[in-house]
């Protein structure tokens, strides 16, 4: 568990920490004709049943009696982020990953793969849990899982065709990548230590249970800062855009650089300060989110 007292963010609202690119991309996604109805009324109920059955049949549900240390990490992160605890499952899987599923009014759950836990410290594992809680706090999961299923259906069912998938895939992937920036901020708010969050990203980029302890975080942060230099000319920017266009997540060095910046911002400092004296119009962070 944590070695210092953390600020509990009572009354925290998603828009207090939502990344501006997330908000912009979410609004663009909602403009796709018919997607909201398809997600909520058709794909949502089907996806919910399929994922729930698969999860409960092949994973371990964390509780105060089952992996209690992980359960404590979950409860602490939920308390800090002011969110009701979802179910947390641990799944045996060789690919380090974590994901979230939720539909409105239904029981949400978070899944962590064993291979991810194997290379992380408890604090880093909590950062991953908090990242997934960020999806719930911001209501990302209402679209995230069902829309991915929509793309899969469009590419595999002839009557739907690949045209639909191609039409929305670029916009969807852009939205998903922007949402990840917001959830990294949730991880920082829960751990209240940017090095913990950046260490997770470093290990996702090039870690393993044996290599992870040897990695140098300071060197990775310098690597993240150097990534910015690529954008200083037009060719470099084109290469970066082409590299990320088909990815579901921003590249780890870019995510680390975003956290590095936000952790030193007045917005982040004011969020933690507001937690100590309660949110109100005088002390709650002011900025772009107030105008949306």
PDB file of C-alpha atoms in Angstrom:
ATOM      1  CA  UNK A   1       0.000   0.000   0.000  1.00  0.00           C
ATOM      2  CA  UNK A   2       0.982   3.647  -0.218  1.00  0.00           C
ATOM      3  CA  UNK A   3       3.648   5.022   2.109  1.00  0.00           C
ATOM      4  CA  UNK A   4       2.142   8.536   2.434  1.00  0.00           C
ATOM      5  CA  UNK A   5      -1.262  10.041   3.099  1.00  0.00           C
ATOM      6  CA  UNK A   6      -3.122  10.723  -0.125  1.00  0.00           C
ATOM      7  CA  UNK A   7      -5.700  13.398  -0.775  1.00  0.00           C
ATOM      8  CA  UNK A   8      -9.206  11.999  -1.091  1.00  0.00           C
ATOM      9  CA  UNK A   9     -10.949  13.749  -3.978  1.00  0.00           C
ATOM     10  CA  UNK A  10     -14.457  13.970  -2.511  1.00  0.00           C
ATOM     11  CA  UNK A  11     -16.903  15.313  -5.075  1.00  0.00           C
ATOM     12  CA  UNK A  12     -14.464  14.782  -7.947  1.00  0.00           C
ATOM     13  CA  UNK A  13     -16.143  15.175 -11.325  1.00  0.00           C
ATOM     14  CA  UNK A  14     -14.849  13.664 -14.537  1.00  0.00           C
ATOM     15  CA  UNK A  15     -14.635  17.037 -16.263  1.00  0.00           C
ATOM     16  CA  UNK A  16     -12.198  18.271 -13.607  1.00  0.00           C
ATOM     17  CA  UNK A  17      -9.492  16.033 -15.069  1.00  0.00           C
ATOM     18  CA  UNK A  18     -10.767  15.081 -18.515  1.00  0.00           C
ATOM     19  CA  UNK A  19      -8.183  15.676 -21.232  1.00  0.00           C
ATOM     20  CA  UNK A  20      -9.394  18.267 -23.762  1.00  0.00           C
ATOM     21  CA  UNK A  21      -8.688  15.903 -26.665  1.00  0.00           C
ATOM     22  CA  UNK A  22     -10.943  13.318 -25.006  1.00  0.00           C
ATOM     23  CA  UNK A  23     -13.869  15.723 -24.872  1.00  0.00           C
ATOM     24  CA  UNK A  24     -13.364  16.801 -28.475  1.00  0.00           C
ATOM     25  CA  UNK A  25     -13.099  13.232 -29.786  1.00  0.00           C
ATOM     26  CA  UNK A  26     -16.128  12.055 -27.770  1.00  0.00           C
ATOM     27  CA  UNK A  27     -18.300  14.790 -29.250  1.00  0.00           C
ATOM     28  CA  UNK A  28     -17.113  13.834 -32.747  1.00  0.00           C
ATOM     29  CA  UNK A  29     -17.915  10.157 -32.123  1.00  0.00           C
ATOM     30  CA  UNK A  30     -21.457  10.988 -31.032  1.00  0.00           C
ATOM     31  CA  UNK A  31     -22.041  12.707 -34.377  1.00  0.00           C
ATOM     32  CA  UNK A  32     -21.767   9.419 -36.315  1.00  0.00           C
ATOM     33  CA  UNK A  33     -25.364   8.754 -37.487  1.00  0.00           C
ATOM     34  CA  UNK A  34     -27.088   5.932 -35.612  1.00  0.00           C
ATOM     35  CA  UNK A  35     -24.102   4.850 -33.570  1.00  0.00           C
ATOM     36  CA  UNK A  36     -25.604   5.809 -30.224  1.00  0.00           C
ATOM     37  CA  UNK A  37     -28.777   3.798 -30.864  1.00  0.00           C
ATOM     38  CA  UNK A  38     -26.848   0.765 -32.115  1.00  0.00           C
ATOM     39  CA  UNK A  39     -24.515   0.779 -29.136  1.00  0.00           C
ATOM     40  CA  UNK A  40     -27.113   1.211 -26.426  1.00  0.00           C
ATOM     41  CA  UNK A  41     -30.069  -0.717 -27.848  1.00  0.00           C
ATOM     42  CA  UNK A  42     -28.539  -3.512 -29.897  1.00  0.00           C
ATOM     43  CA  UNK A  43     -24.887  -4.271 -29.258  1.00  0.00           C
ATOM     44  CA  UNK A  44     -24.834  -3.269 -25.590  1.00  0.00           C
ATOM     45  CA  UNK A  45     -27.118  -5.984 -24.153  1.00  0.00           C
ATOM     46  CA  UNK A  46     -25.499  -8.696 -26.298  1.00  0.00           C
ATOM     47  CA  UNK A  47     -21.970  -7.643 -25.409  1.00  0.00           C
ATOM     48  CA  UNK A  48     -22.845  -7.417 -21.744  1.00  0.00           C
ATOM     49  CA  UNK A  49     -24.102 -11.002 -21.583  1.00  0.00           C
ATOM     50  CA  UNK A  50     -21.210 -12.428 -23.593  1.00  0.00           C
ATOM     51  CA  UNK A  51     -18.501 -10.641 -21.626  1.00  0.00           C
ATOM     52  CA  UNK A  52     -20.070 -11.346 -18.246  1.00  0.00           C
ATOM     53  CA  UNK A  53     -20.404 -15.092 -18.862  1.00  0.00           C
ATOM     54  CA  UNK A  54     -16.881 -15.320 -20.276  1.00  0.00           C
ATOM     55  CA  UNK A  55     -15.454 -13.375 -17.385  1.00  0.00           C
ATOM     56  CA  UNK A  56     -17.110 -15.190 -14.520  1.00  0.00           C
ATOM     57  CA  UNK A  57     -16.308 -18.554 -16.100  1.00  0.00           C
ATOM     58  CA  UNK A  58     -12.588 -18.030 -16.724  1.00  0.00           C
ATOM     59  CA  UNK A  59     -11.321 -15.441 -14.220  1.00  0.00           C
ATOM     60  CA  UNK A  60     -10.946 -15.007 -10.463  1.00  0.00           C
ATOM     61  CA  UNK A  61     -13.155 -12.448  -8.716  1.00  0.00           C
ATOM     62  CA  UNK A  62     -11.172 -10.339  -6.239  1.00  0.00           C
ATOM     63  CA  UNK A  63     -12.684  -9.711  -2.794  1.00  0.00           C
ATOM     64  CA  UNK A  64     -11.722  -9.314   0.845  1.00  0.00           C
ATOM     65  CA  UNK A  65     -11.465 -13.115   0.902  1.00  0.00           C
ATOM     66  CA  UNK A  66      -9.816 -13.567  -2.485  1.00  0.00           C
ATOM     67  CA  UNK A  67      -6.535 -11.727  -3.137  1.00  0.00           C
ATOM     68  CA  UNK A  68      -7.297  -9.210  -0.366  1.00  0.00           C
ATOM     69  CA  UNK A  69      -4.228  -7.044  -1.080  1.00  0.00           C
ATOM     70  CA  UNK A  70      -5.516  -6.342  -4.583  1.00  0.00           C
ATOM     71  CA  UNK A  71      -8.956  -5.693  -3.127  1.00  0.00           C
ATOM     72  CA  UNK A  72      -7.481  -3.058  -0.803  1.00  0.00           C
ATOM     73  CA  UNK A  73      -5.758  -1.354  -3.730  1.00  0.00           C
ATOM     74  CA  UNK A  74      -9.091  -1.234  -5.554  1.00  0.00           C
ATOM     75  CA  UNK A  75     -11.003   0.180  -2.585  1.00  0.00           C
ATOM     76  CA  UNK A  76      -8.381   2.849  -1.889  1.00  0.00           C
ATOM     77  CA  UNK A  77      -8.354   3.996  -5.515  1.00  0.00           C
ATOM     78  CA  UNK A  78     -12.165   4.111  -5.560  1.00  0.00           C
ATOM     79  CA  UNK A  79     -12.210   6.139  -2.364  1.00  0.00           C
ATOM     80  CA  UNK A  80      -9.717   8.670  -3.718  1.00  0.00           C
ATOM     81  CA  UNK A  81     -11.524   9.033  -7.065  1.00  0.00           C
ATOM     82  CA  UNK A  82     -14.944   9.097  -5.394  1.00  0.00           C
ATOM     83  CA  UNK A  83     -16.417   6.219  -7.373  1.00  0.00           C
ATOM     84  CA  UNK A  84     -18.360   3.090  -6.420  1.00  0.00           C
ATOM     85  CA  UNK A  85     -16.138  -0.013  -6.578  1.00  0.00           C
ATOM     86  CA  UNK A  86     -16.649  -2.204  -9.641  1.00  0.00           C
ATOM     87  CA  UNK A  87     -15.957  -5.916  -9.654  1.00  0.00           C
ATOM     88  CA  UNK A  88     -12.292  -6.736 -10.206  1.00  0.00           C
ATOM     89  CA  UNK A  89     -11.270  -9.956 -11.944  1.00  0.00           C
ATOM     90  CA  UNK A  90      -7.831 -11.492 -12.460  1.00  0.00           C
ATOM     91  CA  UNK A  91      -7.401 -13.475 -15.665  1.00  0.00           C
ATOM     92  CA  UNK A  92      -4.590 -15.840 -16.594  1.00  0.00           C
ATOM     93  CA  UNK A  93      -3.150 -14.459 -19.822  1.00  0.00           C
ATOM     94  CA  UNK A  94       0.362 -14.118 -21.294  1.00  0.00           C
ATOM     95  CA  UNK A  95      -0.230 -10.647 -22.814  1.00  0.00           C
ATOM     96  CA  UNK A  96       0.019  -7.798 -20.258  1.00  0.00           C
ATOM     97  CA  UNK A  97      -3.301  -5.993 -20.435  1.00  0.00           C
ATOM     98  CA  UNK A  98      -6.240  -4.582 -18.486  1.00  0.00           C
ATOM     99  CA  UNK A  99      -9.700  -3.586 -19.622  1.00  0.00           C
ATOM    100  CA  UNK A 100     -13.069  -2.374 -18.388  1.00  0.00           C
ATOM    101  CA  UNK A 101     -16.661  -3.174 -19.240  1.00  0.00           C
ATOM    102  CA  UNK A 102     -19.823  -1.360 -18.212  1.00  0.00           C
ATOM    103  CA  UNK A 103     -23.263  -0.514 -19.521  1.00  0.00           C
ATOM    104  CA  UNK A 104     -25.611   2.013 -17.972  1.00  0.00           C
ATOM    105  CA  UNK A 105     -27.287   0.662 -14.854  1.00  0.00           C
ATOM    106  CA  UNK A 106     -25.330  -2.606 -14.945  1.00  0.00           C
ATOM    107  CA  UNK A 107     -22.555  -4.034 -12.809  1.00  0.00           C
ATOM    108  CA  UNK A 108     -19.231  -2.774 -14.215  1.00  0.00           C
ATOM    109  CA  UNK A 109     -16.071  -4.818 -13.949  1.00  0.00           C
ATOM    110  CA  UNK A 110     -12.341  -4.444 -14.462  1.00  0.00           C
ATOM    111  CA  UNK A 111     -10.062  -7.238 -15.632  1.00  0.00           C
ATOM    112  CA  UNK A 112      -6.301  -7.453 -15.050  1.00  0.00           C
ATOM    113  CA  UNK A 113      -4.127 -10.053 -16.757  1.00  0.00           C
ATOM    114  CA  UNK A 114      -1.750 -12.020 -14.575  1.00  0.00           C
ATOM    115  CA  UNK A 115       1.222 -11.206 -16.823  1.00  0.00           C
ATOM    116  CA  UNK A 116       0.674  -7.503 -16.169  1.00  0.00           C
ATOM    117  CA  UNK A 117       0.557  -7.924 -12.397  1.00  0.00           C
ATOM    118  CA  UNK A 118       3.699 -10.076 -12.514  1.00  0.00           C
ATOM    119  CA  UNK A 119       5.890  -7.173 -13.658  1.00  0.00           C
ATOM    120  CA  UNK A 120       4.355  -4.360 -11.581  1.00  0.00           C
ATOM    121  CA  UNK A 121       4.769  -3.209  -8.001  1.00  0.00           C
ATOM    122  CA  UNK A 122       1.594  -2.896  -5.865  1.00  0.00           C
ATOM    123  CA  UNK A 123       1.568   0.880  -6.395  1.00  0.00           C
ATOM    124  CA  UNK A 124       1.900   0.418 -10.147  1.00  0.00           C
ATOM    125  CA  UNK A 125      -0.891  -2.152 -10.116  1.00  0.00           C
ATOM    126  CA  UNK A 126      -3.053   0.404  -8.335  1.00  0.00           C
ATOM    127  CA  UNK A 127      -2.232   2.911 -11.076  1.00  0.00           C
ATOM    128  CA  UNK A 128      -3.525   0.433 -13.654  1.00  0.00           C
ATOM    129  CA  UNK A 129      -6.677  -0.153 -11.614  1.00  0.00           C
ATOM    130  CA  UNK A 130      -7.193   3.605 -11.301  1.00  0.00           C
ATOM    131  CA  UNK A 131      -6.682   4.033 -15.047  1.00  0.00           C
ATOM    132  CA  UNK A 132      -9.532   1.582 -15.616  1.00  0.00           C
ATOM    133  CA  UNK A 133     -11.631   3.380 -13.002  1.00  0.00           C
ATOM    134  CA  UNK A 134     -11.071   6.496 -15.083  1.00  0.00           C
ATOM    135  CA  UNK A 135     -12.967   4.853 -17.938  1.00  0.00           C
ATOM    136  CA  UNK A 136     -15.893   4.274 -15.570  1.00  0.00           C
ATOM    137  CA  UNK A 137     -15.705   7.736 -14.032  1.00  0.00           C
ATOM    138  CA  UNK A 138     -15.835   9.315 -17.497  1.00  0.00           C
ATOM    139  CA  UNK A 139     -18.471   6.914 -18.847  1.00  0.00           C
ATOM    140  CA  UNK A 140     -16.091   5.738 -21.585  1.00  0.00           C
ATOM    141  CA  UNK A 141     -17.101   2.123 -21.268  1.00  0.00           C
ATOM    142  CA  UNK A 142     -20.617   2.757 -22.485  1.00  0.00           C
ATOM    143  CA  UNK A 143     -19.056   3.137 -25.942  1.00  0.00           C
ATOM    144  CA  UNK A 144     -15.677   1.459 -25.629  1.00  0.00           C
ATOM    145  CA  UNK A 145     -16.498  -2.270 -25.663  1.00  0.00           C
ATOM    146  CA  UNK A 146     -19.688  -2.265 -27.762  1.00  0.00           C
ATOM    147  CA  UNK A 147     -18.212  -0.043 -30.455  1.00  0.00           C
ATOM    148  CA  UNK A 148     -15.214  -2.335 -30.779  1.00  0.00           C
ATOM    149  CA  UNK A 149     -17.708  -5.153 -31.284  1.00  0.00           C
ATOM    150  CA  UNK A 150     -19.443  -3.033 -33.915  1.00  0.00           C
ATOM    151  CA  UNK A 151     -16.211  -2.772 -35.877  1.00  0.00           C
ATOM    152  CA  UNK A 152     -15.646  -6.522 -35.593  1.00  0.00           C
ATOM    153  CA  UNK A 153     -19.167  -7.233 -36.830  1.00  0.00           C
ATOM    154  CA  UNK A 154     -18.805  -4.824 -39.721  1.00  0.00           C
ATOM    155  CA  UNK A 155     -15.641  -6.546 -40.923  1.00  0.00           C
ATOM    156  CA  UNK A 156     -16.902 -10.124 -40.540  1.00  0.00           C
ATOM    157  CA  UNK A 157     -20.604 -10.047 -41.434  1.00  0.00           C
ATOM    158  CA  UNK A 158     -21.104  -9.681 -45.212  1.00  0.00           C
ATOM    159  CA  UNK A 159     -24.502  -8.010 -44.868  1.00  0.00           C
ATOM    160  CA  UNK A 160     -22.940  -5.235 -42.849  1.00  0.00           C
ATOM    161  CA  UNK A 161     -19.772  -5.011 -44.867  1.00  0.00           C
ATOM    162  CA  UNK A 162     -16.370  -3.520 -44.314  1.00  0.00           C
ATOM    163  CA  UNK A 163     -17.412  -0.088 -45.575  1.00  0.00           C
ATOM    164  CA  UNK A 164     -19.020   0.776 -42.228  1.00  0.00           C
ATOM    165  CA  UNK A 165     -15.935  -0.334 -40.345  1.00  0.00           C
ATOM    166  CA  UNK A 166     -13.673   1.767 -42.524  1.00  0.00           C
ATOM    167  CA  UNK A 167     -15.933   4.765 -42.134  1.00  0.00           C
ATOM    168  CA  UNK A 168     -15.818   4.785 -38.343  1.00  0.00           C
ATOM    169  CA  UNK A 169     -12.558   3.008 -37.525  1.00  0.00           C
ATOM    170  CA  UNK A 170     -10.269   6.020 -37.804  1.00  0.00           C
ATOM    171  CA  UNK A 171     -12.624   8.178 -35.768  1.00  0.00           C
ATOM    172  CA  UNK A 172     -13.112   5.461 -33.162  1.00  0.00           C
ATOM    173  CA  UNK A 173      -9.396   4.826 -32.747  1.00  0.00           C
ATOM    174  CA  UNK A 174      -8.779   8.548 -32.399  1.00  0.00           C
ATOM    175  CA  UNK A 175     -11.397   8.677 -29.638  1.00  0.00           C
ATOM    176  CA  UNK A 176      -9.940   5.671 -27.824  1.00  0.00           C
ATOM    177  CA  UNK A 177      -6.433   7.149 -27.885  1.00  0.00           C
ATOM    178  CA  UNK A 178      -7.688  10.473 -26.520  1.00  0.00           C
ATOM    179  CA  UNK A 179      -9.639   8.698 -23.776  1.00  0.00           C
ATOM    180  CA  UNK A 180      -6.428   7.011 -22.641  1.00  0.00           C
ATOM    181  CA  UNK A 181      -4.870  10.389 -21.833  1.00  0.00           C
ATOM    182  CA  UNK A 182      -7.754  11.119 -19.469  1.00  0.00           C
ATOM    183  CA  UNK A 183      -7.454   7.759 -17.740  1.00  0.00           C
ATOM    184  CA  UNK A 184      -3.724   8.194 -17.232  1.00  0.00           C
ATOM    185  CA  UNK A 185      -4.675  11.345 -15.344  1.00  0.00           C
ATOM    186  CA  UNK A 186      -7.038   9.277 -13.188  1.00  0.00           C
ATOM    187  CA  UNK A 187      -4.123   6.960 -12.431  1.00  0.00           C
ATOM    188  CA  UNK A 188      -2.057   9.947 -11.328  1.00  0.00           C
ATOM    189  CA  UNK A 189      -4.849  11.307  -9.133  1.00  0.00           C
ATOM    190  CA  UNK A 190      -5.157   7.932  -7.393  1.00  0.00           C
ATOM    191  CA  UNK A 191      -1.443   7.287  -6.872  1.00  0.00           C
ATOM    192  CA  UNK A 192      -0.492  10.976  -6.551  1.00  0.00           C
ATOM    193  CA  UNK A 193       2.976  10.089  -7.790  1.00  0.00           C
ATOM    194  CA  UNK A 194       3.763  10.707 -11.490  1.00  0.00           C
ATOM    195  CA  UNK A 195       6.772   8.395 -11.360  1.00  0.00           C
ATOM    196  CA  UNK A 196       4.496   5.464 -10.536  1.00  0.00           C
ATOM    197  CA  UNK A 197       2.328   6.118 -13.595  1.00  0.00           C
ATOM    198  CA  UNK A 198       5.303   6.689 -15.880  1.00  0.00           C
ATOM    199  CA  UNK A 199       6.937   3.518 -14.578  1.00  0.00           C
ATOM    200  CA  UNK A 200       3.865   1.527 -15.628  1.00  0.00           C
ATOM    201  CA  UNK A 201       4.117   3.007 -19.115  1.00  0.00           C
ATOM    202  CA  UNK A 202       7.831   2.214 -19.264  1.00  0.00           C
ATOM    203  CA  UNK A 203       7.172  -1.411 -18.350  1.00  0.00           C
ATOM    204  CA  UNK A 204       4.379  -1.665 -20.908  1.00  0.00           C
ATOM    205  CA  UNK A 205       6.826  -0.415 -23.529  1.00  0.00           C
ATOM    206  CA  UNK A 206       9.686  -2.777 -22.719  1.00  0.00           C
ATOM    207  CA  UNK A 207       9.189  -4.680 -19.501  1.00  0.00           C
ATOM    208  CA  UNK A 208       8.897  -8.264 -18.318  1.00  0.00           C
ATOM    209  CA  UNK A 209       9.080  -9.886 -14.868  1.00  0.00           C
ATOM    210  CA  UNK A 210      12.853 -10.267 -15.261  1.00  0.00           C
ATOM    211  CA  UNK A 211      13.660  -7.034 -17.118  1.00  0.00           C
ATOM    212  CA  UNK A 212      11.328  -4.657 -15.250  1.00  0.00           C
ATOM    213  CA  UNK A 213      13.511  -4.270 -12.128  1.00  0.00           C
ATOM    214  CA  UNK A 214      16.472  -3.263 -14.316  1.00  0.00           C
ATOM    215  CA  UNK A 215      14.696  -0.460 -16.178  1.00  0.00           C
ATOM    216  CA  UNK A 216      15.764   3.143 -15.553  1.00  0.00           C
ATOM    217  CA  UNK A 217      12.802   5.491 -15.197  1.00  0.00           C
ATOM    218  CA  UNK A 218      14.852   8.686 -15.501  1.00  0.00           C
ATOM    219  CA  UNK A 219      16.253   7.472 -18.821  1.00  0.00           C
ATOM    220  CA  UNK A 220      12.733   6.649 -20.033  1.00  0.00           C
ATOM    221  CA  UNK A 221      11.497  10.126 -19.077  1.00  0.00           C
ATOM    222  CA  UNK A 222      14.353  11.629 -21.091  1.00  0.00           C
ATOM    223  CA  UNK A 223      13.341   9.362 -23.962  1.00  0.00           C
ATOM    224  CA  UNK A 224       9.766  10.663 -23.670  1.00  0.00           C
ATOM    225  CA  UNK A 225      10.959  14.256 -23.784  1.00  0.00           C
ATOM    226  CA  UNK A 226      13.124  13.496 -26.823  1.00  0.00           C
ATOM    227  CA  UNK A 227      10.030  12.190 -28.602  1.00  0.00           C
ATOM    228  CA  UNK A 228       8.752  15.774 -28.652  1.00  0.00           C
ATOM    229  CA  UNK A 229      11.707  16.807 -30.783  1.00  0.00           C
ATOM    230  CA  UNK A 230      10.431  14.655 -33.646  1.00  0.00           C
ATOM    231  CA  UNK A 231       7.523  17.060 -34.070  1.00  0.00           C
ATOM    232  CA  UNK A 232       9.777  20.038 -34.731  1.00  0.00           C
ATOM    233  CA  UNK A 233       9.675  19.427 -38.468  1.00  0.00           C
ATOM    234  CA  UNK A 234       6.866  18.474 -40.834  1.00  0.00           C
ATOM    235  CA  UNK A 235       8.325  15.116 -41.838  1.00  0.00           C
ATOM    236  CA  UNK A 236       8.713  14.053 -38.219  1.00  0.00           C
ATOM    237  CA  UNK A 237       5.121  14.961 -37.465  1.00  0.00           C
ATOM    238  CA  UNK A 238       3.905  12.962 -40.483  1.00  0.00           C
ATOM    239  CA  UNK A 239       5.853   9.921 -39.297  1.00  0.00           C
ATOM    240  CA  UNK A 240       4.318  10.203 -35.812  1.00  0.00           C
ATOM    241  CA  UNK A 241       0.788  10.471 -37.203  1.00  0.00           C
ATOM    242  CA  UNK A 242       1.276   7.493 -39.509  1.00  0.00           C
ATOM    243  CA  UNK A 243       2.771   5.470 -36.667  1.00  0.00           C
ATOM    244  CA  UNK A 244      -0.210   5.977 -34.362  1.00  0.00           C
ATOM    245  CA  UNK A 245      -3.144   6.027 -36.822  1.00  0.00           C
ATOM    246  CA  UNK A 246      -4.022   2.332 -36.362  1.00  0.00           C
ATOM    247  CA  UNK A 247      -3.217   2.037 -32.662  1.00  0.00           C
ATOM    248  CA  UNK A 248      -5.799   1.735 -29.878  1.00  0.00           C
ATOM    249  CA  UNK A 249      -3.474   3.485 -27.410  1.00  0.00           C
ATOM    250  CA  UNK A 250      -1.056   6.391 -27.778  1.00  0.00           C
ATOM    251  CA  UNK A 251       2.558   5.234 -27.753  1.00  0.00           C
ATOM    252  CA  UNK A 252       3.862   4.856 -24.163  1.00  0.00           C
ATOM    253  CA  UNK A 253       6.492   7.614 -24.437  1.00  0.00           C
ATOM    254  CA  UNK A 254       3.817  10.116 -25.469  1.00  0.00           C
ATOM    255  CA  UNK A 255       1.572   9.071 -22.577  1.00  0.00           C
ATOM    256  CA  UNK A 256       4.496   9.444 -20.191  1.00  0.00           C
ATOM    257  CA  UNK A 257       5.251  12.903 -21.564  1.00  0.00           C
ATOM    258  CA  UNK A 258       1.619  13.953 -21.087  1.00  0.00           C
ATOM    259  CA  UNK A 259       1.675  12.805 -17.465  1.00  0.00           C
ATOM    260  CA  UNK A 260       5.038  14.481 -16.921  1.00  0.00           C
ATOM    261  CA  UNK A 261       3.521  17.765 -18.088  1.00  0.00           C
ATOM    262  CA  UNK A 262       0.196  17.501 -16.251  1.00  0.00           C
ATOM    263  CA  UNK A 263       1.838  16.500 -12.954  1.00  0.00           C
ATOM    264  CA  UNK A 264       3.670  19.839 -12.920  1.00  0.00           C
ATOM    265  CA  UNK A 265       0.638  21.887 -13.969  1.00  0.00           C
ATOM    266  CA  UNK A 266      -1.367  24.269 -11.815  1.00  0.00           C
ATOM    267  CA  UNK A 267      -4.526  22.344 -12.736  1.00  0.00           C
ATOM    268  CA  UNK A 268      -3.218  19.179 -11.070  1.00  0.00           C
ATOM    269  CA  UNK A 269      -1.942  21.037  -8.015  1.00  0.00           C
ATOM    270  CA  UNK A 270      -5.258  22.784  -7.589  1.00  0.00           C
ATOM    271  CA  UNK A 271      -7.177  19.509  -7.775  1.00  0.00           C
ATOM    272  CA  UNK A 272      -5.174  18.110  -4.871  1.00  0.00           C
ATOM    273  CA  UNK A 273      -5.494  21.396  -2.953  1.00  0.00           C
ATOM    274  CA  UNK A 274      -9.257  21.472  -3.535  1.00  0.00           C
ATOM    275  CA  UNK A 275      -9.548  17.991  -2.075  1.00  0.00           C
ATOM    276  CA  UNK A 276      -8.281  19.235   1.258  1.00  0.00           C
ATOM    277  CA  UNK A 277     -10.891  21.966   1.618  1.00  0.00           C
ATOM    278  CA  UNK A 278     -13.811  20.620  -0.415  1.00  0.00           C
ATOM    279  CA  UNK A 279     -14.927  21.380  -3.938  1.00  0.00           C
ATOM    280  CA  UNK A 280     -16.840  24.576  -4.594  1.00  0.00           C
ATOM    281  CA  UNK A 281     -16.908  27.324  -7.176  1.00  0.00           C
ATOM    282  CA  UNK A 282     -14.046  29.141  -5.472  1.00  0.00           C
ATOM    283  CA  UNK A 283     -11.541  26.319  -5.181  1.00  0.00           C
ATOM    284  CA  UNK A 284     -12.496  23.749  -7.812  1.00  0.00           C
ATOM    285  CA  UNK A 285     -10.097  23.866 -10.757  1.00  0.00           C
ATOM    286  CA  UNK A 286     -11.097  26.367 -13.394  1.00  0.00           C
ATOM    287  CA  UNK A 287     -10.222  26.124 -17.045  1.00  0.00           C
ATOM    288  CA  UNK A 288     -11.383  24.566 -20.286  1.00  0.00           C
ATOM    289  CA  UNK A 289     -13.695  22.039 -18.572  1.00  0.00           C
ATOM    290  CA  UNK A 290     -15.811  24.811 -17.088  1.00  0.00           C
ATOM    291  CA  UNK A 291     -16.729  25.961 -20.586  1.00  0.00           C
ATOM    292  CA  UNK A 292     -17.905  22.587 -21.881  1.00  0.00           C
TER     293      UNK A 292
END
